[in-house]
CSV table of C-alpha atoms and ligand atoms in Angstrom, one decimal:
chain,number,residue,atom,x,y,z
A,909,MET,CA,0.1,-0.1,0.0
A,910,ASN,CA,1.1,3.6,-0.6
A,911,THR,CA,0.6,5.7,2.2
A,912,LYS,CA,0.1,9.3,1.4
A,913,THR,CA,1.6,12.1,3.5
A,914,ILE,CA,0.3,15.5,3.6
A,915,LYS,CA,2.1,18.2,5.8
A,916,ILE,CA,-0.5,20.7,7.7
A,917,ASP,CA,0.4,23.8,9.8
A,918,ARG,CA,-2.0,23.0,13.0
A,919,ASN,CA,-2.2,27.3,13.5
A,920,ASN,CA,-3.0,28.1,9.6
A,921,PHE,CA,-4.9,25.7,7.3
A,922,ASN,CA,-7.7,25.6,5.3
A,923,ILE,CA,-10.0,22.9,6.5
A,924,GLU,CA,-10.3,21.5,2.6
A,925,ASP,CA,-6.9,20.3,3.2
A,926,LEU,CA,-8.3,17.7,5.5
A,927,LYS,CA,-10.9,16.7,2.7
A,928,GLU,CA,-9.3,13.5,1.3
A,929,ALA,CA,-8.0,12.3,4.6
A,930,ALA,CA,-11.6,12.7,6.2
A,931,MET,CA,-13.1,10.9,2.9
A,932,THR,CA,-10.8,8.0,3.6
A,933,LEU,CA,-12.1,7.6,7.1
A,934,LYS,CA,-15.8,7.8,6.0
A,935,ASN,CA,-14.8,5.2,3.4
A,936,GLY,CA,-13.3,2.8,5.9
A,937,GLY,CA,-9.6,3.5,5.4
A,938,LEU,CA,-6.7,4.6,8.2
A,939,VAL,CA,-5.7,8.0,8.6
A,940,ALA,CA,-2.8,8.8,11.3
A,941,PHE,CA,-3.8,12.1,12.9
A,942,PRO,CA,-1.8,14.6,15.6
A,943,THR,CA,-3.7,15.1,18.7
A,944,GLU,CA,-2.3,16.8,21.9
A,945,THR,CA,-1.5,13.7,23.8
A,946,VAL,CA,0.3,11.5,21.0
A,947,TYR,CA,-0.6,10.3,17.1
A,948,GLY,CA,-3.3,8.3,16.9
A,949,LEU,CA,-4.1,5.9,14.0
A,950,GLY,CA,-7.9,6.6,12.8
A,951,ALA,CA,-10.8,4.3,11.7
A,952,ASP,CA,-14.6,4.4,11.4
A,953,GLY,CA,-15.3,2.8,15.0
A,954,LEU,CA,-18.7,2.0,13.9
A,955,ASN,CA,-17.3,-0.3,10.9
A,956,PRO,CA,-15.9,-3.7,12.1
A,957,GLN,CA,-13.9,-4.0,8.9
A,958,ALA,CA,-12.3,-0.7,9.0
A,959,SER,CA,-11.5,-1.2,12.9
A,960,GLU,CA,-10.0,-4.7,12.5
A,961,LYS,CA,-7.5,-2.9,9.8
A,962,ILE,CA,-6.2,-0.9,12.9
A,963,TYR,CA,-5.5,-4.1,14.7
A,964,ALA,CA,-3.5,-5.7,11.4
A,965,ALA,CA,-1.3,-2.3,10.8
A,966,LYS,CA,-0.5,-2.1,14.3
A,967,GLY,CA,-0.2,-5.8,15.3
A,968,ARG,CA,-2.4,-5.2,18.0
A,969,PRO,CA,-3.5,-8.2,20.3
A,970,SER,CA,-7.8,-8.4,19.3
A,971,ASP,CA,-9.0,-8.5,22.9
A,972,ASN,CA,-7.1,-4.4,23.3
A,973,PRO,CA,-10.2,-2.0,23.1
A,974,LEU,CA,-9.9,1.1,21.0
A,975,ILE,CA,-10.6,4.8,22.0
A,976,ILE,CA,-13.5,6.8,20.2
A,977,HIS,CA,-12.7,10.2,19.5
A,978,ILE,CA,-15.7,12.6,19.2
A,979,ALA,CA,-15.9,16.3,18.2
A,980,ASP,CA,-19.1,16.6,20.0
A,981,ILE,CA,-20.3,15.9,23.4
A,982,ASN,CA,-23.9,14.9,22.1
A,983,ALA,CA,-21.9,12.0,20.5
A,984,LEU,CA,-22.3,10.3,24.2
A,985,ASP,CA,-26.1,9.9,23.7
A,986,VAL,CA,-25.4,7.7,20.6
A,987,LEU,CA,-22.5,5.9,22.2
A,988,THR,CA,-23.2,5.1,25.6
A,989,LYS,CA,-25.8,3.8,27.8
A,990,ASN,CA,-27.1,5.8,30.8
A,991,PRO,CA,-23.7,7.4,31.2
A,992,SER,CA,-23.0,8.2,35.0
A,993,LYS,CA,-23.4,11.8,36.3
A,994,LYS,CA,-19.6,11.7,37.5
A,995,GLY,CA,-18.9,10.8,34.0
A,996,ILE,CA,-20.5,13.7,32.4
A,997,GLN,CA,-19.2,16.2,34.7
A,998,LEU,CA,-15.7,15.1,34.1
A,999,ALA,CA,-16.2,15.6,30.7
A,1000,LYS,CA,-17.9,18.8,31.0
A,1001,LYS,CA,-14.8,20.1,32.9
A,1002,PHE,CA,-12.1,18.7,30.8
A,1003,TRP,CA,-13.0,18.0,27.0
A,1004,PRO,CA,-11.7,18.6,24.6
A,1005,GLY,CA,-8.5,17.6,26.4
A,1006,PRO,CA,-6.0,14.5,27.1
A,1007,LEU,CA,-9.0,12.8,29.1
A,1008,THR,CA,-10.5,9.3,28.1
A,1009,LEU,CA,-13.6,7.9,29.9
A,1010,ILE,CA,-15.0,4.4,29.9
A,1011,PHE,CA,-18.5,4.4,29.8
A,1012,ASP,CA,-21.4,1.1,29.3
A,1013,LYS,CA,-21.8,0.8,25.4
A,1014,SER,CA,-24.8,1.6,23.5
A,1015,GLU,CA,-25.9,-1.4,21.1
A,1016,ILE,CA,-24.4,0.3,17.8
A,1017,VAL,CA,-20.7,0.1,19.2
A,1018,PRO,CA,-19.4,-2.9,17.7
A,1019,TYR,CA,-17.3,-5.7,19.8
A,1020,SER,CA,-14.7,-5.4,17.8
A,1021,THR,CA,-14.1,-1.7,18.7
A,1022,THR,CA,-14.1,-2.6,22.2
A,1023,GLY,CA,-12.5,-5.9,22.4
A,1024,GLY,CA,-15.5,-7.8,23.3
A,1025,LEU,CA,-16.0,-5.5,26.4
A,1026,GLU,CA,-19.4,-3.7,27.3
A,1027,THR,CA,-17.8,-0.7,28.0
A,1028,ILE,CA,-16.6,2.0,25.8
A,1029,ALA,CA,-13.5,4.1,26.3
A,1030,ILE,CA,-14.3,7.8,24.5
A,1031,ARG,CA,-12.3,11.1,24.3
A,1032,MET,CA,-12.1,14.3,23.0
A,1033,PRO,CA,-9.0,15.7,22.0
A,1034,ASN,CA,-7.9,18.7,22.1
A,1035,HIS,CA,-6.3,19.7,18.6
A,1036,PRO,CA,-7.4,21.8,16.0
A,1037,ILE,CA,-6.6,19.3,13.4
A,1038,ALA,CA,-7.9,16.2,15.1
A,1039,TYR,CA,-11.3,18.3,15.7
A,1040,GLU,CA,-11.8,19.5,12.1
A,1041,LEU,CA,-11.0,16.0,10.5
A,1042,ILE,CA,-13.4,14.1,13.1
A,1043,LYS,CA,-16.0,16.3,12.4
A,1044,MET,CA,-15.4,16.4,8.4
A,1045,SER,CA,-15.4,12.7,8.4
A,1046,GLY,CA,-18.7,12.5,9.9
A,1047,VAL,CA,-17.3,9.2,11.7
A,1048,TYR,CA,-16.6,8.4,15.5
A,1049,VAL,CA,-13.3,7.6,14.9
A,1050,ALA,CA,-11.6,4.9,16.9
A,1051,ALA,CA,-7.9,5.5,17.5
A,1052,PRO,CA,-4.9,3.9,19.4
A,1053,SER,CA,-1.5,5.3,19.2
A,1054,ALA,CA,-0.1,5.1,15.9
A,1055,ASN,CA,2.8,3.3,16.6
A,1056,THR,CA,3.5,-0.9,15.8
A,1057,SER,CA,2.1,-2.2,19.4
A,1058,GLY,CA,4.7,-2.7,21.9
A,1059,ARG,CA,6.8,0.7,20.7
A,1060,PRO,CA,7.0,4.0,22.1
A,1061,SER,CA,3.8,6.0,21.0
A,1062,PRO,CA,4.6,8.4,18.7
A,1063,THR,CA,5.2,12.3,19.2
A,1064,LYS,CA,5.8,13.4,15.6
A,1065,ALA,CA,4.7,12.5,12.2
A,1066,GLU,CA,8.3,10.6,11.4
A,1067,HIS,CA,7.8,8.1,14.3
A,1068,VAL,CA,4.3,7.1,12.6
A,1069,MET,CA,5.9,6.7,9.4
A,1070,ASP,CA,9.2,4.6,10.8
A,1071,ASP,CA,6.4,2.2,12.1
A,1072,LEU,CA,3.6,2.4,9.6
A,1073,ASP,CA,4.9,3.6,6.1
A,1074,GLY,CA,3.0,1.4,3.7
A,1075,LYS,CA,0.5,-0.4,6.0
A,1076,ILE,CA,-1.8,2.7,6.2
A,1077,ASP,CA,-3.5,5.1,3.6
A,1078,TYR,CA,-3.0,8.4,5.1
A,1079,ILE,CA,-0.6,10.4,7.3
A,1080,ILE,CA,-1.7,14.1,8.5
A,1081,ASP,CA,1.8,15.5,9.7
A,1082,GLY,CA,1.0,18.3,12.2
A,1083,GLY,CA,4.3,18.5,13.5
A,1084,LYS,CA,5.1,17.8,17.1
A,1085,VAL,CA,2.3,17.1,19.7
A,1086,ASP,CA,1.9,19.2,22.8
A,1087,ILE,CA,2.3,16.6,25.6
A,1088,GLY,CA,3.6,13.7,24.5
A,1089,LEU,CA,2.3,10.8,26.9
A,1090,GLU,CA,-1.2,9.3,26.1
A,1091,SER,CA,-4.4,10.7,27.7
A,1092,THR,CA,-5.7,10.1,31.4
A,1093,ILE,CA,-8.0,7.0,31.8
A,1094,VAL,CA,-10.8,7.0,33.9
A,1095,ASP,CA,-13.6,4.1,34.3
A,1096,VAL,CA,-16.7,6.1,35.1
A,1097,THR,CA,-19.1,3.1,34.9
A,1098,ASP,CA,-18.9,2.7,38.7
A,1099,ASP,CA,-20.1,4.8,41.6
A,1100,ILE,CA,-16.7,5.4,42.9
A,1101,PRO,CA,-14.7,5.9,39.3
A,1102,THR,CA,-11.4,4.6,38.9
A,1103,ILE,CA,-8.3,5.8,37.3
A,1104,LEU,CA,-6.8,3.0,34.7
A,1105,ARG,CA,-3.7,5.3,33.1
A,1106,PRO,CA,-2.2,8.2,34.8
A,1107,GLY,CA,-1.4,11.0,32.5
A,1108,TYR,CA,-1.6,14.5,32.0
A,1109,ILE,CA,-4.9,15.1,34.2
A,1110,THR,CA,-3.9,14.2,37.5
A,1111,ARG,CA,-5.9,12.3,40.4
A,1112,SER,CA,-6.1,15.7,42.2
A,1113,MET,CA,-7.4,17.4,39.2
A,1114,ILE,CA,-10.2,14.8,38.8
A,1115,GLU,CA,-11.1,14.4,42.7
A,1116,ASP,CA,-11.5,18.5,42.6
A,1117,VAL,CA,-14.6,17.9,40.2
A,1118,ILE,CA,-15.9,14.6,41.5
A,1119,GLY,CA,-14.7,13.8,45.0
A,1120,PRO,CA,-12.5,10.6,45.7
A,1121,VAL,CA,-11.7,8.2,43.1
A,1122,ASN,CA,-9.7,5.2,43.3
A,1123,VAL,CA,-6.5,4.3,41.1
A,1124,ASP,CA,-6.1,0.7,39.5
A,1125,GLN,CA,-3.9,-1.4,41.9
A,1126,ALA,CA,-1.7,-2.4,38.9
A,1127,LEU,CA,-0.4,1.5,38.6
A,1128,LEU,CA,0.6,1.6,42.3
A,1129,SER,CA,3.0,-1.2,42.4
A,1130,LYS,CA,6.5,0.1,41.6
A,1131,SER,CA,7.4,-3.6,40.9
A,1132,TYR,CA,6.2,-5.7,38.4
A,1133,ASN,CA,3.4,-8.3,40.1
A,1134,PRO,CA,2.0,-11.1,38.0
A,1135,ASN,CA,-1.2,-11.5,40.4
A,1136,ILE,CA,-2.0,-7.8,39.7
A,1137,VAL,CA,-3.7,-7.6,36.1
A,1138,ALA,CA,-4.4,-4.2,35.1
A,1139,LYS,CA,-7.9,-3.2,34.7
A,1140,ALA,CA,-7.2,-1.4,31.3
A,1141,PRO,CA,-6.3,-4.4,28.8
A,1142,GLY,CA,-3.7,-2.4,27.1
A,1143,MET,CA,-1.8,-1.6,30.1
A,1144,LYS,CA,-1.2,-5.1,30.9
A,1145,TYR,CA,1.1,-5.7,27.9
A,1146,LYS,CA,4.9,-5.0,27.5
A,1147,HIS,CA,4.6,-1.4,26.1
A,1148,TYR,CA,6.9,1.2,25.1
A,1149,ALA,CA,9.8,-0.8,24.7
A,1150,PRO,CA,13.0,0.4,23.2
A,1151,LYS,CA,15.4,-2.0,21.7
A,1152,GLY,CA,18.2,-1.3,24.1
A,1153,GLU,CA,18.1,-2.4,27.8
A,1154,LEU,CA,16.4,0.6,29.5
A,1155,ILE,CA,17.6,0.6,33.4
A,1156,ILE,CA,16.4,3.2,35.7
A,1157,PHE,CA,18.5,4.7,38.6
A,1158,GLU,CA,17.0,6.0,41.8
A,1159,GLY,CA,18.7,7.7,44.4
A,1160,GLU,CA,20.5,10.7,45.5
A,1161,MET,CA,21.4,12.6,42.7
A,1162,ASP,CA,25.1,12.8,42.5
A,1163,ARG,CA,25.2,9.1,43.6
A,1164,VAL,CA,23.1,8.2,40.3
A,1165,ILE,CA,25.3,10.1,38.3
A,1166,GLY,CA,28.7,8.6,39.9
A,1167,LYS,CA,27.2,5.1,39.3
A,1168,ILE,CA,25.9,5.4,36.0
A,1169,ASN,CA,29.1,6.8,34.7
A,1170,GLU,CA,30.8,4.0,36.4
A,1171,ILE,CA,28.5,1.6,34.7
A,1172,THR,CA,28.9,3.1,31.3
A,1173,LYS,CA,32.5,2.8,31.3
A,1174,GLN,CA,32.5,-1.0,32.1
A,1175,LYS,CA,29.8,-1.7,29.6
A,1176,ILE,CA,31.9,0.5,26.9
A,1177,SER,CA,34.8,-1.2,27.7
A,1178,GLU,CA,33.2,-4.8,27.1
A,1179,GLY,CA,32.3,-2.9,23.6
A,1180,LEU,CA,29.1,-2.2,24.1
A,1181,LYS,CA,27.1,0.8,22.8
A,1182,VAL,CA,25.5,2.6,26.2
A,1183,GLY,CA,22.6,5.7,25.8
A,1184,ILE,CA,22.5,8.2,28.9
A,1185,ILE,CA,19.2,9.7,29.4
A,1186,ALA,CA,20.1,13.2,31.0
A,1187,THR,CA,18.5,16.6,31.8
A,1188,ASP,CA,19.7,20.1,31.5
A,1189,GLU,CA,20.8,20.4,35.1
A,1190,THR,CA,22.8,17.3,34.7
A,1191,ILE,CA,24.2,16.9,31.5
A,1192,GLY,CA,27.7,18.2,32.1
A,1193,ALA,CA,27.9,15.7,34.6
A,1194,TYR,CA,28.3,12.9,32.4
A,1195,LYS,CA,31.8,11.5,31.2
A,1196,GLU,CA,31.2,9.0,28.3
A,1197,GLY,CA,28.2,7.3,26.3
A,1198,ASP,CA,25.6,8.7,23.9
A,1199,ILE,CA,24.1,11.4,26.1
A,1200,LYS,CA,21.0,13.0,25.3
A,1201,ILE,CA,19.0,15.3,27.1
A,1202,ILE,CA,15.4,14.7,27.6
A,1203,GLY,CA,14.1,17.8,28.9
A,1204,THR,CA,14.2,20.3,32.2
A,1205,ARG,CA,13.8,19.2,35.8
A,1206,LYS,CA,12.2,22.6,36.3
A,1207,ASP,CA,9.2,21.8,33.9
A,1208,GLU,CA,8.0,18.2,34.2
A,1209,ASP,CA,6.1,19.0,30.8
A,1210,THR,CA,9.4,19.1,29.0
A,1211,ILE,CA,10.4,15.6,30.4
A,1212,ALA,CA,6.9,14.3,29.2
A,1213,ARG,CA,6.8,15.6,26.0
A,1214,GLY,CA,10.6,14.2,25.4
A,1215,LEU,CA,10.3,10.9,26.5
A,1216,PHE,CA,9.0,8.6,23.9
A,1217,GLU,CA,11.1,10.2,21.2
A,1218,ILE,CA,14.2,9.8,23.0
A,1219,LEU,CA,13.5,6.1,23.4
A,1220,ARG,CA,13.3,6.4,19.6
A,1221,ASP,CA,16.4,8.0,19.0
A,1222,PHE,CA,18.1,5.7,20.9
A,1223,ASP,CA,16.7,2.9,19.1
A,1224,ASN,CA,17.8,4.5,15.9
A,1225,ASP,CA,21.4,4.9,17.5
A,1226,GLY,CA,21.4,1.0,18.0
A,1227,VAL,CA,22.4,1.3,21.8
A,1228,ASP,CA,22.6,-2.0,23.6
A,1229,TYR,CA,22.0,-0.2,27.0
A,1230,ILE,CA,20.1,2.9,27.9
A,1231,PHE,CA,20.7,4.4,31.7
A,1232,THR,CA,18.3,6.9,32.9
A,1233,GLU,CA,17.9,9.0,35.9
A,1234,SER,CA,14.5,8.6,37.8
A,1235,PHE,CA,11.8,11.2,38.2
A,1236,GLY,CA,9.7,12.6,41.4
A,1237,ASP,CA,6.1,10.7,40.9
A,1238,ASN,CA,3.8,13.7,42.2
A,1239,LYS,CA,1.5,15.0,39.4
A,1240,LEU,CA,2.3,14.6,35.9
A,1241,GLY,CA,5.7,12.8,37.5
A,1242,GLN,CA,3.2,9.9,38.1
A,1243,ALA,CA,2.3,9.6,34.5
A,1244,ILE,CA,6.2,10.1,33.4
A,1245,MET,CA,7.4,7.1,36.1
A,1246,ASN,CA,4.2,4.7,34.9
A,1247,ARG,CA,5.6,5.0,31.2
A,1248,LEU,CA,9.6,4.9,32.1
A,1249,LEU,CA,9.0,1.6,34.4
A,1250,LYS,CA,6.7,0.1,31.6
A,1251,ALA,CA,9.5,1.1,29.1
A,1252,ALA,CA,12.3,-0.7,31.6
A,1253,GLY,CA,10.3,-3.8,32.1
A,1254,TYR,CA,10.7,-2.6,35.8
A,1255,ARG,CA,14.5,-3.1,35.9
A,1256,VAL,CA,15.2,-0.1,38.7
A,1257,VAL,CA,18.6,0.1,40.3
A,1258,LYS,CA,18.4,1.7,43.6
A,1259,VAL,CA,21.9,3.4,44.2
A,1260,LEU,CA,22.6,3.6,48.3
B,2769,TXA,O1,-3.8,9.8,24.4
B,2769,TXA,C1,-4.3,8.9,23.5
B,2769,TXA,O2,-5.5,8.1,24.5
B,2769,TXA,C2,-4.0,8.3,22.6
B,2769,TXA,C3,-4.5,9.5,21.5
B,2769,TXA,C4,-4.3,8.8,20.0
B,2769,TXA,O3,-5.8,9.8,21.5
B,2769,TXA,N1,-4.8,7.2,22.3
B,2769,TXA,C5,-4.3,6.0,23.0
B,2769,TXA,O4,-4.6,4.4,22.8
B,2769,TXA,O5,-3.6,6.0,23.9
B,2769,TXA,P1,-4.0,3.3,23.1
B,2769,TXA,O6,-5.0,2.3,22.1
B,2769,TXA,O7,-2.8,3.5,22.9
B,2769,TXA,O8,-4.7,2.9,24.7
B,2769,TXA,C6,-5.7,3.1,24.9
B,2769,TXA,C7,-6.0,2.1,26.2
B,2769,TXA,C8,-5.4,0.9,26.4
B,2769,TXA,O9,-4.6,0.4,27.2
B,2769,TXA,C9,-6.7,-0.1,26.2
B,2769,TXA,O10,-6.7,-1.1,26.6
B,2769,TXA,C10,-8.0,1.0,27.3
B,2769,TXA,O11,-7.6,2.3,26.6
B,2769,TXA,N2,-9.2,0.8,27.2
B,2769,TXA,C11,-9.9,1.5,25.9
B,2769,TXA,N3,-11.0,1.0,25.9
B,2769,TXA,C12,-11.2,0.2,27.2
B,2769,TXA,C13,-12.4,0.0,28.3
B,2769,TXA,N4,-13.4,-0.2,27.6
B,2769,TXA,N5,-12.0,-0.4,29.1
B,2769,TXA,C14,-10.8,-0.6,29.7
B,2769,TXA,N6,-9.5,-0.1,29.0
B,2769,TXA,C15,-9.8,0.6,27.8
B,2770,MG,MG1,-0.8,2.4,22.8
């Protein structure tokens, strides 16, 4: 298949430029497009043949359900059954935005989109290209992240091309995304909602609106526990895995840097290639290896935005190991550490 790519300036475009992509979606094709979180791979969510193409292109397990992207909150009337009051409160507060809500599904939503579940994940993205594309296509757009299953989510169009060129119809290149981590997912089907995936919208932002919520147990443990299965089917898979072995070093910063320098030296002497994830604040302290800056500790947003890209860059460099500092786990840090721990397969070295 020949994948067509079109570049669109998110701040200055003519909606006619999106027409071909919108028609591709309407006619059952696959279109990758930017959102504020990561790039999505869209298809008509009510057309089982179309959503099955998503699973094929990504190599995604068929029990891993898709998020439906909407441009108008009234779509809830069509896609859900008795949506909970708390769910609607959250939608009104945070949409458009990086929040996905799980409701009971209506009859018209096919099981091929929900991975066989009676519930449906819905999000209204906050991105001008996504908004116009969804509106113009006239369909409810099922869209997982536009990466090959298991690889880091794409934060720019080049990442989508690397994974899916030749496998999908269309890519809209709208430049780099804003947030860089996937949306927060909240299951609002129970009286007390549960956070299934941490993201830019934090627990306290949610609790400010609807009161106490639970957090899926699987997110709380810092080590892998085979007895706790994540409630969001996609969270149980090995994820974001770079090709090199990623290891997180935790502890007092000077000691962490010392330890990373020591192990790097040793690995290089064995003829191995080592990548190091540094920050603006620590870059000067590393001595050898393929050293890259993820962002600044003064602004967690920059770390979130840089995480998936740096993992892909190290893949391209062909490193055998990636050593990284660890990050705080309050606010956005929780989402950052959730992704980093999964990418590292929970390999953490505590430096004493
Ligand atoms: O920010 C995002 O959410 C991006 C952009 C493109 O919108 N999308 C995204 O989709 O991250 P994906 O497919 O990579 O992740 C969807 C997650 C998976 O972990 C999936 O298991 C979970 O949502 N999910 C979907 N439907 C669900 C449901 N009915 N119940 C529980 N979890 C669900
Ligand atoms: Mg994904």
